[in-house]
Amino acid sequence: AQSVAQPEDQVNVAEGNPLTVKCTYSVSGNPYLFWYVQYPNRGLQFLLKYITGDNLVKGSYGFEAEFNKSQTSFHLKKPSALVSDSALYFCAVSGFNDMRFGAGTRLTVKP
Amino acid sequence: DGGITQSPKYLFRKEGQNVTLSCEQNLNHDAMYWYRQDPGQGLRLIYYSQIVNDFQKGDIAEGYSVSREKKESFPLTVTSAQKNPTAFYLCASHSGTDNYGYTFGSGTRLTVV
């Protein structure tokens, strides 16, 4: 079965510093991986995806993610964090009939 | 603009009452999904439908029911059999052909009073 795991419930970073939100995956076959962001009392918004091709995927709002097949990881990164990046981030993997989500990582960026 | 509309945004349910959450999309997507979100547990799939007049149970379907009579609409009923319904409910849709993942509605927060 397809699954993803987010090992950190919470990530804190100072504004202007680089940020990383971690995700590992377990799939049979080639993975279709996604990152979404959720602001309070809102639905999830698509950030970026990995289907195939370059291991470094660029997405919305300056975010990027690095696909690492040997480590089965798909970590979300941003070179310089903003206070407005504070939100809940979900990693997800596309299955046959649905999408499976991680438990989420709450990112807090402090001024 | 195309999108998914969930209503109401907030809903209060009394013990033993059935309530229905609305989900409407104008994206012409074939597939629609209902997820439940609880703190620290991520999103769990309740039901999904890949075509009109057909739907399948997800991981936590007990105490819920759905219908898919129209392509645009996928309402979720939370029945009295659902013992712990307080949660944030998210509806999503997918065309089945694009690689941009799912489009989500803004959610309905259901509280038992």
Tab-separated table of N, CA and C in Angstrom, chain A residues 9-101:
chain	number	residue	atom	x	y	z
A	9	ASP	N	6.165	16.708	14.004
A	9	ASP	CA	4.870	17.361	14.181
A	9	ASP	C	4.997	18.866	14.007
A	10	GLN	N	6.167	19.379	14.405
A	10	GLN	CA	6.339	20.823	14.465
A	10	GLN	C	7.748	21.173	13.990
A	11	VAL	N	7.840	22.233	13.194
A	11	VAL	CA	9.136	22.774	12.788
A	11	VAL	C	9.104	24.269	13.046
A	12	ASN	N	10.133	24.737	13.755
A	12	ASN	CA	10.249	26.169	14.040
A	12	ASN	C	11.501	26.693	13.357
A	13	VAL	N	11.365	27.860	12.736
A	13	VAL	CA	12.509	28.457	12.051
A	13	VAL	C	12.386	29.973	12.126
A	14	ALA	N	13.509	30.644	12.136
A	14	ALA	CA	13.502	32.104	12.151
A	14	ALA	C	13.338	32.645	10.729
A	15	GLU	N	12.657	33.763	10.640
A	15	GLU	CA	12.455	34.395	9.342
A	15	GLU	C	13.799	34.669	8.664
A	16	GLY	N	13.879	34.348	7.368
A	16	GLY	CA	15.110	34.564	6.621
A	16	GLY	C	16.015	33.343	6.578
A	17	ASN	N	15.799	32.403	7.495
A	17	ASN	CA	16.591	31.165	7.499
A	17	ASN	C	15.990	30.141	6.547
A	18	PRO	N	16.788	29.189	6.082
A	18	PRO	CA	16.226	28.125	5.248
A	18	PRO	C	15.348	27.197	6.077
A	19	LEU	N	14.353	26.608	5.422
A	19	LEU	CA	13.486	25.661	6.119
A	19	LEU	C	13.437	24.342	5.369
A	20	THR	N	13.247	23.275	6.135
A	20	THR	CA	13.039	21.938	5.575
A	20	THR	C	11.919	21.255	6.334
A	21	VAL	N	10.970	20.708	5.607
A	21	VAL	CA	9.908	19.891	6.191
A	21	VAL	C	10.057	18.500	5.576
A	22	LYS	N	10.184	17.504	6.453
A	22	LYS	CA	10.580	16.176	5.992
A	22	LYS	C	9.393	15.274	5.652
A	23	CYS	N	9.626	14.403	4.667
A	23	CYS	CA	8.625	13.420	4.260
A	23	CYS	C	9.340	12.200	3.729
A	24	THR	N	8.932	11.028	4.170
A	24	THR	CA	9.422	9.780	3.588
A	24	THR	C	8.224	9.016	3.029
A	25	TYR	N	8.505	8.173	2.051
A	25	TYR	CA	7.399	7.487	1.386
A	25	TYR	C	7.665	5.987	1.314
A	26	SER	N	6.575	5.263	1.134
A	26	SER	CA	6.634	3.822	0.919
A	26	SER	C	5.620	3.490	-0.169
A	27	VAL	N	6.136	3.073	-1.313
A	27	VAL	CA	5.249	2.786	-2.446
A	27	VAL	C	5.737	1.555	-3.185
A	28	SER	N	4.827	0.963	-3.920
A	28	SER	CA	5.214	-0.073	-4.867
A	28	SER	C	5.160	0.564	-6.248
A	29	GLY	N	6.251	0.497	-6.950
A	29	GLY	CA	6.300	1.151	-8.245
A	29	GLY	C	6.799	2.578	-8.128
A	30	ASN	N	6.578	3.341	-9.167
A	30	ASN	CA	7.040	4.730	-9.179
A	30	ASN	C	6.077	5.620	-8.398
A	31	PRO	N	6.635	6.462	-7.531
A	31	PRO	CA	5.756	7.299	-6.706
A	31	PRO	C	5.313	8.574	-7.398
A	32	TYR	N	4.056	8.950	-7.149
A	32	TYR	CA	3.553	10.263	-7.505
A	32	TYR	C	3.391	11.012	-6.175
A	33	LEU	N	4.245	11.994	-5.923
A	33	LEU	CA	4.315	12.639	-4.619
A	33	LEU	C	3.901	14.100	-4.705
A	34	PHE	N	3.275	14.579	-3.640
A	34	PHE	CA	2.731	15.934	-3.617
A	34	PHE	C	3.024	16.588	-2.275
A	35	TRP	N	3.063	17.915	-2.297
A	35	TRP	CA	3.036	18.721	-1.086
A	35	TRP	C	1.868	19.693	-1.183
A	36	TYR	N	1.147	19.788	-0.040
A	36	TYR	CA	0.040	20.729	0.086
A	36	TYR	C	0.266	21.586	1.324
A	37	VAL	N	-0.334	22.765	1.328
A	37	VAL	CA	-0.290	23.643	2.490
A	37	VAL	C	-1.729	23.957	2.920
A	38	GLN	N	-1.917	24.068	4.235
A	38	GLN	CA	-3.241	24.397	4.762
A	38	GLN	C	-3.131	25.539	5.753
A	39	TYR	N	-3.899	26.593	5.508
A	39	TYR	CA	-4.014	27.695	6.452
A	39	TYR	C	-5.236	27.453	7.330
A	40	PRO	N	-5.318	28.081	8.495
A	40	PRO	CA	-6.389	27.791	9.462
A	40	PRO	C	-7.784	27.843	8.854
A	41	ASN	N	-8.558	26.792	9.138
A	41	ASN	CA	-9.947	26.682	8.687
A	41	ASN	C	-10.110	26.810	7.177
A	42	ARG	N	-9.134	26.315	6.461
A	42	ARG	CA	-9.193	26.335	5.004
A	42	ARG	C	-8.908	24.947	4.448
A	43	GLY	N	-9.204	24.771	3.171
A	43	GLY	CA	-8.840	23.519	2.519
A	43	GLY	C	-7.356	23.488	2.208
A	44	LEU	N	-6.914	22.388	1.606
A	44	LEU	CA	-5.513	22.239	1.252
A	44	LEU	C	-5.246	22.895	-0.104
A	45	GLN	N	-4.078	23.524	-0.212
A	45	GLN	CA	-3.677	24.142	-1.469
A	45	GLN	C	-2.460	23.413	-2.016
A	46	PHE	N	-2.482	23.117	-3.302
A	46	PHE	CA	-1.384	22.429	-3.968
A	46	PHE	C	-0.137	23.308	-4.007
A	47	LEU	N	1.006	22.721	-3.630
A	47	LEU	CA	2.284	23.432	-3.702
A	47	LEU	C	3.147	22.934	-4.866
A	48	LEU	N	3.335	21.622	-4.918
A	48	LEU	CA	4.172	21.063	-5.955
A	48	LEU	C	3.972	19.552	-6.026
A	49	LYS	N	4.518	18.981	-7.094
A	49	LYS	CA	4.384	17.543	-7.283
A	49	LYS	C	5.645	16.970	-7.904
A	50	TYR	N	5.861	15.687	-7.665
A	50	TYR	CA	6.893	14.928	-8.369
A	50	TYR	C	6.207	13.756	-9.056
A	51	ILE	N	6.362	13.707	-10.378
A	51	ILE	CA	5.837	12.565	-11.135
A	51	ILE	C	7.005	11.768	-11.709
A	52	THR	N	7.876	12.466	-12.411
A	52	THR	CA	9.062	11.855	-12.978
A	52	THR	C	9.978	12.977	-13.417
A	53	GLY	N	11.237	12.655	-13.725
A	53	GLY	CA	12.121	13.695	-14.227
A	53	GLY	C	13.097	14.192	-13.176
A	54	ASP	N	13.337	15.486	-13.179
A	54	ASP	CA	14.314	16.084	-12.277
A	54	ASP	C	13.974	15.811	-10.824
A	55	ASN	N	15.008	15.531	-10.050
A	55	ASN	CA	14.791	15.241	-8.636
A	55	ASN	C	14.464	16.488	-7.836
A	56	LEU	N	14.824	17.655	-8.337
A	56	LEU	CA	14.490	18.896	-7.648
A	56	LEU	C	13.279	19.514	-8.349
A	57	VAL	N	12.198	19.604	-7.588
A	57	VAL	CA	10.933	20.104	-8.129
A	57	VAL	C	10.667	21.490	-7.569
A	58	LYS	N	10.358	22.423	-8.423
A	58	LYS	CA	10.035	23.783	-7.964
A	58	LYS	C	8.523	23.979	-7.979
A	59	GLY	N	8.026	24.688	-6.940
A	59	GLY	CA	6.594	24.878	-6.835
A	59	GLY	C	6.205	26.310	-6.539
A	60	SER	N	5.056	26.452	-5.928
A	60	SER	CA	4.497	27.782	-5.643
A	60	SER	C	5.206	28.429	-4.459
A	61	TYR	N	5.137	29.784	-4.421
A	61	TYR	CA	5.603	30.594	-3.287
A	61	TYR	C	7.068	30.368	-2.935
A	62	GLY	N	7.892	29.967	-3.900
A	62	GLY	CA	9.317	29.793	-3.659
A	62	GLY	C	9.719	28.475	-3.045
A	63	PHE	N	8.755	27.584	-2.876
A	63	PHE	CA	9.054	26.263	-2.318
A	63	PHE	C	9.619	25.328	-3.384
A	64	GLU	N	10.417	24.387	-2.932
A	64	GLU	CA	10.930	23.336	-3.784
A	64	GLU	C	11.012	22.058	-2.970
A	65	ALA	N	11.106	20.936	-3.655
A	65	ALA	CA	11.213	19.656	-2.953
A	65	ALA	C	12.228	18.791	-3.680
A	66	GLU	N	12.950	18.015	-2.872
A	66	GLU	CA	13.976	17.149	-3.431
A	66	GLU	C	13.557	15.696	-3.309
A	67	PHE	N	13.437	15.041	-4.430
A	67	PHE	CA	13.100	13.627	-4.464
A	67	PHE	C	14.389	12.820	-4.363
A	68	ASN	N	14.454	11.894	-3.390
A	68	ASN	CA	15.627	11.057	-3.203
A	68	ASN	C	15.177	9.602	-3.158
A	69	LYS	N	15.450	8.902	-4.246
A	69	LYS	CA	14.949	7.536	-4.351
A	69	LYS	C	15.648	6.591	-3.375
A	70	SER	N	16.948	6.781	-3.183
A	70	SER	CA	17.694	5.869	-2.317
A	70	SER	C	17.275	6.012	-0.856
A	71	GLN	N	16.894	7.204	-0.463
A	71	GLN	CA	16.434	7.442	0.909
A	71	GLN	C	14.913	7.452	1.017
A	72	THR	N	14.234	7.207	-0.056
A	72	THR	CA	12.758	7.257	-0.129
A	72	THR	C	12.225	8.492	0.574
A	73	SER	N	12.781	9.644	0.198
A	73	SER	CA	12.371	10.888	0.838
A	73	SER	C	11.940	11.917	-0.199
A	74	PHE	N	11.158	12.858	0.269
A	74	PHE	CA	10.648	13.935	-0.586
A	74	PHE	C	10.488	15.169	0.314
A	75	HIS	N	11.598	15.741	0.721
A	75	HIS	CA	11.584	16.845	1.677
A	75	HIS	C	11.260	18.173	0.998
A	76	LEU	N	10.461	18.961	1.685
A	76	LEU	CA	10.075	20.287	1.205
A	76	LEU	C	11.082	21.308	1.734
A	77	LYS	N	11.491	22.242	0.859
A	77	LYS	CA	12.509	23.203	1.253
A	77	LYS	C	12.167	24.598	0.739
A	78	LYS	N	12.748	25.577	1.435
A	78	LYS	CA	12.676	26.957	0.973
A	78	LYS	C	13.934	27.665	1.451
A	79	PRO	N	14.617	28.382	0.598
A	79	PRO	CA	15.901	28.979	0.973
A	79	PRO	C	15.794	30.049	2.061
A	80	SER	N	14.682	30.791	2.070
A	80	SER	CA	14.536	31.882	3.024
A	80	SER	C	13.078	31.954	3.479
A	81	ALA	N	12.844	31.600	4.729
A	81	ALA	CA	11.470	31.502	5.231
A	81	ALA	C	10.861	32.874	5.508
A	82	LEU	N	9.548	32.955	5.307
A	82	LEU	CA	8.772	34.152	5.623
A	82	LEU	C	7.789	33.838	6.749
A	83	VAL	N	7.434	34.857	7.523
A	83	VAL	CA	6.437	34.658	8.585
A	83	VAL	C	5.134	34.129	7.987
A	84	SER	N	4.808	34.578	6.785
A	84	SER	CA	3.571	34.155	6.126
A	84	SER	C	3.602	32.702	5.664
A	85	ASP	N	4.761	32.045	5.754
A	85	ASP	CA	4.840	30.616	5.439
A	85	ASP	C	4.307	29.749	6.576
A	86	SER	N	4.063	30.344	7.721
A	86	SER	CA	3.553	29.595	8.868
A	86	SER	C	2.201	28.969	8.530
A	87	ALA	N	2.135	27.651	8.608
A	87	ALA	CA	0.932	26.915	8.208
A	87	ALA	C	1.158	25.437	8.498
A	88	LEU	N	0.181	24.633	8.107
A	88	LEU	CA	0.266	23.183	8.241
A	88	LEU	C	0.584	22.601	6.868
A	89	TYR	N	1.605	21.752	6.798
A	89	TYR	CA	2.061	21.217	5.522
A	89	TYR	C	1.852	19.701	5.493
A	90	PHE	N	1.301	19.248	4.368
A	90	PHE	CA	1.024	17.830	4.197
A	90	PHE	C	1.775	17.282	2.987
A	91	CYS	N	2.417	16.148	3.203
A	91	CYS	CA	2.977	15.368	2.130
A	91	CYS	C	1.930	14.325	1.734
A	92	ALA	N	1.875	13.965	0.443
A	92	ALA	CA	0.870	13.004	0.002
A	92	ALA	C	1.419	12.162	-1.138
A	93	VAL	N	0.863	10.956	-1.259
A	93	VAL	CA	1.240	10.062	-2.348
A	93	VAL	C	-0.030	9.607	-3.045
A	94	SER	N	0.016	9.571	-4.355
A	94	SER	CA	-1.157	9.187	-5.131
A	94	SER	C	-1.215	7.680	-5.259
A	95	GLY	N	-2.371	7.110	-4.838
A	95	GLY	CA	-2.583	5.683	-4.967
A	95	GLY	C	-3.408	5.371	-6.182
A	96	PHE	N	-3.917	4.159	-6.229
A	96	PHE	CA	-4.696	3.748	-7.397
A	96	PHE	C	-6.032	4.470	-7.458
A	97	ASN	N	-6.699	4.559	-6.316
A	97	ASN	CA	-8.032	5.159	-6.285
A	97	ASN	C	-8.107	6.454	-5.502
A	98	ASP	N	-7.079	6.763	-4.732
A	98	ASP	CA	-7.175	7.935	-3.862
A	98	ASP	C	-5.777	8.447	-3.564
A	99	MET	N	-5.719	9.443	-2.706
A	99	MET	CA	-4.448	10.019	-2.290
A	99	MET	C	-4.277	9.814	-0.790
A	100	ARG	N	-3.081	9.416	-0.393
A	100	ARG	CA	-2.791	9.173	1.018
A	100	ARG	C	-1.929	10.312	1.553
A	101	PHE	N	-2.348	10.808	2.719
A	101	PHE	CA	-1.694	11.970	3.302
A	101	PHE	C	-0.901	11.603	4.545
